[in-house]
Short mmCIF file of C-alpha atoms and ligand atoms in Angstrom, two decimals:
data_model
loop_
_atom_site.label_atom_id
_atom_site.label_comp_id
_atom_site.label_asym_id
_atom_site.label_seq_id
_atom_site.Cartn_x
_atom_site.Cartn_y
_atom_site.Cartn_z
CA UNK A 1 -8.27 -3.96 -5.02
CA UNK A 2 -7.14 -0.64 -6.46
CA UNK A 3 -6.84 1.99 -4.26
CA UNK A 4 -9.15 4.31 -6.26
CA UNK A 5 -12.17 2.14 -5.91
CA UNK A 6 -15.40 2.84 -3.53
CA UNK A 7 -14.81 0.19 -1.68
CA UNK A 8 -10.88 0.46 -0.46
CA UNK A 9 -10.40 0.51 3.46
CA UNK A 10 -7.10 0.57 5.49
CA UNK A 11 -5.27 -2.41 6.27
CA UNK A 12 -4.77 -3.75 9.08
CA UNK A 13 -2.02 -6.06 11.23
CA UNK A 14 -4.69 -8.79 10.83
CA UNK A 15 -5.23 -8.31 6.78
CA UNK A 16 -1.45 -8.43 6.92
CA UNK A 17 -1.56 -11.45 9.15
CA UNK A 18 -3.97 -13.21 7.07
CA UNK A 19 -1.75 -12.42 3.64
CA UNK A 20 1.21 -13.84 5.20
CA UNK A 21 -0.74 -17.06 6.44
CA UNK A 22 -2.10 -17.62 2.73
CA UNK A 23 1.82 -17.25 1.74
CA UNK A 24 1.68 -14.05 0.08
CA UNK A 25 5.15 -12.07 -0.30
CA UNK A 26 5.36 -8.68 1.19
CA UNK A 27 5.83 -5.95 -0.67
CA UNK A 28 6.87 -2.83 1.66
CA UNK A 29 8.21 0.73 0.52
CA UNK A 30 9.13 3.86 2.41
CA UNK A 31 7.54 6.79 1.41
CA UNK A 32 8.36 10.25 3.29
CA UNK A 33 5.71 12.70 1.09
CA UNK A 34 2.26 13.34 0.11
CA UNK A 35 2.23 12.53 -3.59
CA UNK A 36 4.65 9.61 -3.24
CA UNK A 37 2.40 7.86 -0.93
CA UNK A 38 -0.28 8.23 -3.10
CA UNK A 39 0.78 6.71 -6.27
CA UNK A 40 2.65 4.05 -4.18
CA UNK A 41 -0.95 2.97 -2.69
CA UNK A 42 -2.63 3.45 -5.87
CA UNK A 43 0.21 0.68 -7.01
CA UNK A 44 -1.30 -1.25 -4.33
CA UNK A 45 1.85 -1.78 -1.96
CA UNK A 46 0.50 -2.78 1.40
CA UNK A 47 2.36 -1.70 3.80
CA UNK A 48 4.26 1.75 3.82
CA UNK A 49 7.06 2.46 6.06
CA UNK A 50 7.91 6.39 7.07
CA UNK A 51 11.24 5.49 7.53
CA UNK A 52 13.79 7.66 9.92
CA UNK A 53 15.89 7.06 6.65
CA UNK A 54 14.14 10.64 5.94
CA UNK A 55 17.08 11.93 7.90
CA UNK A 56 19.72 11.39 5.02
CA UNK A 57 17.39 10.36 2.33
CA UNK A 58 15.01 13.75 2.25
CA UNK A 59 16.52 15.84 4.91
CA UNK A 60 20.74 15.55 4.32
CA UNK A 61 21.53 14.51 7.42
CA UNK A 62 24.64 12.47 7.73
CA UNK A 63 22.74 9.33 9.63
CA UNK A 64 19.24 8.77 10.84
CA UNK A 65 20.30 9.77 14.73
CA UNK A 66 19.88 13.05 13.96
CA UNK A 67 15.75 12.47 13.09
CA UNK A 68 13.24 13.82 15.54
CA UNK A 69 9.71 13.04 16.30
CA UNK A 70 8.46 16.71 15.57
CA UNK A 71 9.86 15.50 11.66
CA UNK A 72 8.90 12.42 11.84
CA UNK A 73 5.21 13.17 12.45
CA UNK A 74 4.86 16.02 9.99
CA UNK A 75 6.03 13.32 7.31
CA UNK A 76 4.28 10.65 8.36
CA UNK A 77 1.24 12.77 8.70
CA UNK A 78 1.65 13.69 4.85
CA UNK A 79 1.98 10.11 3.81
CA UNK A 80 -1.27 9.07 5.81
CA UNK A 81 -3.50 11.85 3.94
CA UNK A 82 -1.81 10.68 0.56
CA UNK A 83 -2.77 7.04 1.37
CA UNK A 84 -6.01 5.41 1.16
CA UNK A 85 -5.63 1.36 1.62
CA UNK A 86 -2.03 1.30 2.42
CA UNK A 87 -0.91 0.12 6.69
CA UNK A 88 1.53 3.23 7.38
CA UNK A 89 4.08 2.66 9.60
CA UNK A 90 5.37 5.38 11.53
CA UNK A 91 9.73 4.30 12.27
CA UNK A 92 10.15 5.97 15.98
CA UNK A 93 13.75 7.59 15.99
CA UNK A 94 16.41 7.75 18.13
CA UNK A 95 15.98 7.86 21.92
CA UNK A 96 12.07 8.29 21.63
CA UNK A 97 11.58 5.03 23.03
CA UNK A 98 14.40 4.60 25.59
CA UNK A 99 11.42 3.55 28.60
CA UNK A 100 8.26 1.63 28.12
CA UNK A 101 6.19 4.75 29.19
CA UNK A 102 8.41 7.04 26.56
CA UNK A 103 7.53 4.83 24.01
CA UNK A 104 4.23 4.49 24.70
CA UNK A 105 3.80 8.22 24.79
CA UNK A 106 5.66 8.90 21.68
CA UNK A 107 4.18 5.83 19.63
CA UNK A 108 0.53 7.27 20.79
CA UNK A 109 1.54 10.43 18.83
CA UNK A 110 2.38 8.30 15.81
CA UNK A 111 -1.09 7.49 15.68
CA UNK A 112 -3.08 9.94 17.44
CA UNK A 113 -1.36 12.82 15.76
CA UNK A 114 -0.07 11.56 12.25
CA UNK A 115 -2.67 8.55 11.88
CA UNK A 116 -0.48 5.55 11.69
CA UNK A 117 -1.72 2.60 12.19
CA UNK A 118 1.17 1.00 13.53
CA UNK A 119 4.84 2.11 15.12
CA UNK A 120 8.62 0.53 14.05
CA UNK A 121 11.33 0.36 16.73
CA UNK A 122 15.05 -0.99 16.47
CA UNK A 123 16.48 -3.95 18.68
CA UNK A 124 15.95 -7.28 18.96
CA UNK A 125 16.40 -8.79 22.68
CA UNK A 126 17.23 -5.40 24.10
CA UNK A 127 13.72 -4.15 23.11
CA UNK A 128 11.66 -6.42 23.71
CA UNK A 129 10.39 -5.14 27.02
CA UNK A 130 9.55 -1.69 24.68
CA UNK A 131 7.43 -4.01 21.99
CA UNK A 132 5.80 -5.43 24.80
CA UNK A 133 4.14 -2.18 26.30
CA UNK A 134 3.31 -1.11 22.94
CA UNK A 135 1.71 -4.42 22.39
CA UNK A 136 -0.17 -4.39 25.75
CA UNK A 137 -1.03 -0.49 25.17
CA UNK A 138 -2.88 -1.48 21.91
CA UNK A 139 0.19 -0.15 18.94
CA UNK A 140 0.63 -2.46 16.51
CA UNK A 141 4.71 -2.76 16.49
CA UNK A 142 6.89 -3.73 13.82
CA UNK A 143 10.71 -4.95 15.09
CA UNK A 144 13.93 -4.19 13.56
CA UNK A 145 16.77 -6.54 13.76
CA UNK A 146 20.43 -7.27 12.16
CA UNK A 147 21.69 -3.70 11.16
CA UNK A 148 19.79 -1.74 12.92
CA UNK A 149 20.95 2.11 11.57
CA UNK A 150 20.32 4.20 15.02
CA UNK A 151 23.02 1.90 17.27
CA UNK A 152 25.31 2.49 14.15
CA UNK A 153 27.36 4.11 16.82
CA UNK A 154 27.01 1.01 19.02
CA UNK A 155 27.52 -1.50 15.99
CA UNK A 156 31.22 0.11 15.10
CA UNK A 157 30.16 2.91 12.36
CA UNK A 158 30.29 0.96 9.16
CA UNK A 159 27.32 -0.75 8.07
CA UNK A 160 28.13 -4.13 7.59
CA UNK A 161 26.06 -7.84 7.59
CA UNK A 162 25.40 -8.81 10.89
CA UNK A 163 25.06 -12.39 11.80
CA UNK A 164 27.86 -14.24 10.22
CA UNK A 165 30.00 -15.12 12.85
CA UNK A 166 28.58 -18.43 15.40
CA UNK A 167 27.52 -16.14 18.12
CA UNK A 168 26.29 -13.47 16.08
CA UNK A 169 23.60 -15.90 14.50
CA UNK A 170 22.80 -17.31 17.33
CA UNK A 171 21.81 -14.12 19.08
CA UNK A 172 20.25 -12.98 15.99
CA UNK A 173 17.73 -15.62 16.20
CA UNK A 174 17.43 -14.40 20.18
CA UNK A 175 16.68 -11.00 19.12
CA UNK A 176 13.70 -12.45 16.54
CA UNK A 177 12.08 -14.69 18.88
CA UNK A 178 12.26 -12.27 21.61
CA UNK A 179 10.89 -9.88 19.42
CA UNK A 180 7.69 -12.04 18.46
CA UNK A 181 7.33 -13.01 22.40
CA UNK A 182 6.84 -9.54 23.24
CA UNK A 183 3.87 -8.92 20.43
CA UNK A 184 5.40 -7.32 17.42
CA UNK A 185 3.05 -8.14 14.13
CA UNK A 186 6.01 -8.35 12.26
CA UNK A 187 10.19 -8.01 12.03
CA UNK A 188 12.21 -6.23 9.47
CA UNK A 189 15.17 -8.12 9.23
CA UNK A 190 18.35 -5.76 7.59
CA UNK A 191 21.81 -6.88 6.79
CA UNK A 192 21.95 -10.35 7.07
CA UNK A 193 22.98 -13.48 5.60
CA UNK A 194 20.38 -15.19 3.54
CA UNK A 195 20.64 -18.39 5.14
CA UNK A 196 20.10 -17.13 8.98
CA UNK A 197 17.27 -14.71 7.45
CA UNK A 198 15.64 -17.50 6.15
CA UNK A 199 16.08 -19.57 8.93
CA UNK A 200 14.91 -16.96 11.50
CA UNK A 201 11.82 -16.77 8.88
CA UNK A 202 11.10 -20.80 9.28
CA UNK A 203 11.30 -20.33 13.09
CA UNK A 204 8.65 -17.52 13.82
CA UNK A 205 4.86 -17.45 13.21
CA UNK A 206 5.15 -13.50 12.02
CA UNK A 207 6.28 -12.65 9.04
CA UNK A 208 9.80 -11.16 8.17
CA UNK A 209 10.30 -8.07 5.93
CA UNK A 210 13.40 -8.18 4.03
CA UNK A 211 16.25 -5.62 3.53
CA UNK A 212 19.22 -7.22 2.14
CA UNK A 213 18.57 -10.23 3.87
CA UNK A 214 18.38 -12.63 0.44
CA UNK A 215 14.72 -14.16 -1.07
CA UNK A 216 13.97 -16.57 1.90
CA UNK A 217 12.32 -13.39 4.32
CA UNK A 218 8.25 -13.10 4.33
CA UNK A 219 8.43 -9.81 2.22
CA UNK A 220 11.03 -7.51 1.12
CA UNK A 221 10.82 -3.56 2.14
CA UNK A 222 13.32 -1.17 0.16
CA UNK A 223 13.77 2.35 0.17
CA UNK A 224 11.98 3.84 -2.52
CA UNK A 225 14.32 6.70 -3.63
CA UNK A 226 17.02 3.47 -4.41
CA UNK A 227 13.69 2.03 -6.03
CA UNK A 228 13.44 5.22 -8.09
CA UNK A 229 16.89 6.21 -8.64
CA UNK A 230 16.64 9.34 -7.02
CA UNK A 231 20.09 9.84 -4.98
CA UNK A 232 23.42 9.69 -5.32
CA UNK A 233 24.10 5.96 -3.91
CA UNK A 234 22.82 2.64 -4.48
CA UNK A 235 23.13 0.09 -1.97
CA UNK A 236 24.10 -3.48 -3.18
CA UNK A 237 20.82 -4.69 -1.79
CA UNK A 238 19.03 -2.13 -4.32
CA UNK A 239 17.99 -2.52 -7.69
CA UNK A 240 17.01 0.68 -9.50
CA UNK A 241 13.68 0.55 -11.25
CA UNK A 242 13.59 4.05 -12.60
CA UNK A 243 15.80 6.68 -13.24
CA UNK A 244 14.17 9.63 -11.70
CA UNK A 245 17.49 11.27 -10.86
CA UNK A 246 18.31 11.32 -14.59
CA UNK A 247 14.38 11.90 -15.69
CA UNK A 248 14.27 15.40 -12.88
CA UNK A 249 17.60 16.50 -14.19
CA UNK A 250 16.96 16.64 -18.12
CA UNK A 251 13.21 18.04 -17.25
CA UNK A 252 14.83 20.92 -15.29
CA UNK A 253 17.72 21.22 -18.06
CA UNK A 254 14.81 21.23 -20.71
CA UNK A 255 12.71 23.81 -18.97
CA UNK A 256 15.17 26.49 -18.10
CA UNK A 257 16.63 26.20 -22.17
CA UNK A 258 12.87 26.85 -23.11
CA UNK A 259 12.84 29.82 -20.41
CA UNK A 260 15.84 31.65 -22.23
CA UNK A 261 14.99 30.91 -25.57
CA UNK A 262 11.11 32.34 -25.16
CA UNK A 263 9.40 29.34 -25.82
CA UNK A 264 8.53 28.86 -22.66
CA UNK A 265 5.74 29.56 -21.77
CA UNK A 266 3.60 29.03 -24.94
CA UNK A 267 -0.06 29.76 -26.01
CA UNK A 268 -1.19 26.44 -24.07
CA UNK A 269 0.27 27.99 -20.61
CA UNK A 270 -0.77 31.30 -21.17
CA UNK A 271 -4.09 32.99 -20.74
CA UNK A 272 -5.16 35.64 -22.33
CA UNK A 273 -8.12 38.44 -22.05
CA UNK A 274 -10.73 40.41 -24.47
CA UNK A 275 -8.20 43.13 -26.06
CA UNK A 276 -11.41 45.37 -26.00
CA UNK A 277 -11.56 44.95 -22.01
CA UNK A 278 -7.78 45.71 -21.36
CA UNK A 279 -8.17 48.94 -23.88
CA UNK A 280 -10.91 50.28 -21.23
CA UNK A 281 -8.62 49.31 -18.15
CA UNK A 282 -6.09 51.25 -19.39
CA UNK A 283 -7.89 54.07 -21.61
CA UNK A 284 -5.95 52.56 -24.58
CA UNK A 285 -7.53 53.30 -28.12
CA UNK A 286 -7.09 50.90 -31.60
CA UNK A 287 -4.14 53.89 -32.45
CA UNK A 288 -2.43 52.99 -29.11
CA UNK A 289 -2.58 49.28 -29.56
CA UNK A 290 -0.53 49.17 -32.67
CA UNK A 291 2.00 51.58 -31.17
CA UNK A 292 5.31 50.67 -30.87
CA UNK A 293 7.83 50.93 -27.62
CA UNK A 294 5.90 51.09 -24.01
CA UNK A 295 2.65 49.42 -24.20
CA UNK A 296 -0.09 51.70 -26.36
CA UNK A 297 1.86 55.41 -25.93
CA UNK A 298 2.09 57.29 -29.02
CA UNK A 299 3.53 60.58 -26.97
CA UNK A 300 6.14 61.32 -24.14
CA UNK A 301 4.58 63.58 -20.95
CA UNK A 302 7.37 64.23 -18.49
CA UNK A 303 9.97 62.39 -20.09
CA UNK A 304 7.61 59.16 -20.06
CA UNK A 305 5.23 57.38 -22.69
CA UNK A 306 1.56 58.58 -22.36
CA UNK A 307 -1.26 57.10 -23.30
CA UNK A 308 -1.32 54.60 -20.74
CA UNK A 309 -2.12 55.09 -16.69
CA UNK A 310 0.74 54.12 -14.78
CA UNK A 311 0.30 51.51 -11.81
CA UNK A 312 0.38 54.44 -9.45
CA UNK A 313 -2.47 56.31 -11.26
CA UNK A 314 -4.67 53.74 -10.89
O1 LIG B 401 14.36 3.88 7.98
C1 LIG B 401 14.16 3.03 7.10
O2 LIG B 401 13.96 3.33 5.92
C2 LIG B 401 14.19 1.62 7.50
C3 LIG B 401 14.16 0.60 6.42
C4 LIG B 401 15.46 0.50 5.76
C5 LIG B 401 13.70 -0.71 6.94
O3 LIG B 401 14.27 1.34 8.66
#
């Protein structure tokens, strides 16, 4: 259903529930804007994630830690308004959900104040006491396991695969059970071998959303500047679709070369009035028109052209 019909309504975790149970692959994007939203739910991607990503994607920030919730809600505020059919997922950042009752506070902004229908948080065992409150207070939660950006700190720095090492996997598949357990309507699984991802995909009844995690997850969720090739780095889980970076950058060249040579703007950006109305406005007659130098004087009075009322004498 296209976004622009009559008809279109939100999704919800249940419409996502039943698309996963008839086997459907998950398409999910971030989105941190108005207009970006919108075309990405007119293109009919179901579920949009306002990623804390915004921290070095939109912002410059050096890592996602740095995010706060006043940010996060003005953006994900802008991407519910630009979004129609679309379930928008509001990504709760760094130490907003350290207790259940935090979390539950801060989540309830997500969607009281921004609209979203539904809240991600990071962790996989660790959390799960956090999912559960949301899940009892009514939030639709979304988990977030493997590489899990905000304990970069905690996970030595350097993102890396998680998972490959005996214990590693094992407590992976902890984390996504645990997760489930406690309620979440879904798991975004980052940074991990395509095997285990697949594997912790066979083993749960919710689906699992993809981010360099192989083909074997529920759906896949990228970032869409990597999508659009707007940014400076592509990650090896990436594949650029567009080149916006490249598209922006000649526009911008173009335009500013058409600003200093004149052409810019031309007669179709320009408006212009009844010459017979601006002669009145300025007490201009047909001799003054075709005069040359300041616009319409044909003598000097104080050392200035005359003919025409200055702004002050108006
Ligand atoms: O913040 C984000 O964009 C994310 C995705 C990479 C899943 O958490």
């Amino acid at each position: 259903m296209s976004a622009g019909s009559e008809t279109v309504r939100r999704l919800t975790v249940a419409d996502i529930g039943r698309m996963y149970g008839d086997g459907e692959r998950l398409p999910m994007l971030t989105a941190y804007d108005h207009p970006t939203a919108r075309i990405l739910d007119e293109a009919g991607i179901p579920l949009i994630l306002v990623g804390d990503s915004l921290g070095q994607v939109l912002l410059g920030y050096d890592s996602t830690v740095r995010v706060t919730m006043t940010e996060m809600l003005h953006h994900t505020a802008a991407v519910v308004r630009g979004t129609k059919r679309a379930l928008v997922i509001g990504d709760m950042p760094f130490l907003s959900y350290s207790t259940p009752d935090e979390a539950v506070e801060n989540a309830g902004r997500f969607l009281r104040e921004a609209g979203a229908t539904a809240v991600k948080i990071e962790g996989g065992v660790r959390s799960a006491r956090i999912v559960e409150a949301l899940a009892r207070a009514g939030i639709p939660v979304m988990g977030h396991i493997g590489w899990t950006p905000q304990s970069q700190h905690g996970l030595g720095g350097k993102v890396r695969v998680q998972g490959k090492s005996r214990e590693t996997a094992r407590a992976l598949l902890s984390d996504a059970v645990a997760i489930q357990e406690a309620g979440a309507f879904a798991i975004v699984v980052e940074l991990v071998p395509e095997q285990l991802a697949a594997i912790i995909t066979s083993r749960l009844r919710i689906p699992t959303i993809g981010i360099g995690a192989g083909a074997g997850c529920s759906g896949q969720v990228q970032v869409v500047t990597d999508l659009l090739g707007l940014g400076t780095f592509t990650p090896r889980h990436a594949r650029k679709y567009a080149d916006l970076e490249g598209s922006i950058r000649a526009a911008a060249e173009a335009w500013a070369a058409d600003v200093a040579s004149g052409a810019f703007p031309g007669p179709a950006e320009t408006v212009r009035m009844e010459e017979a109305t601006l002669d009145e406005a300025l007490g201009r007659t047909l001799d003054d028109r075709a005069a040359p130098g300041r616009v319409g004087a044909t003598s000097m009075v104080d050392g200035l052209p005359a003919g025409i009322p200055l702004d002050r004498d108006l």
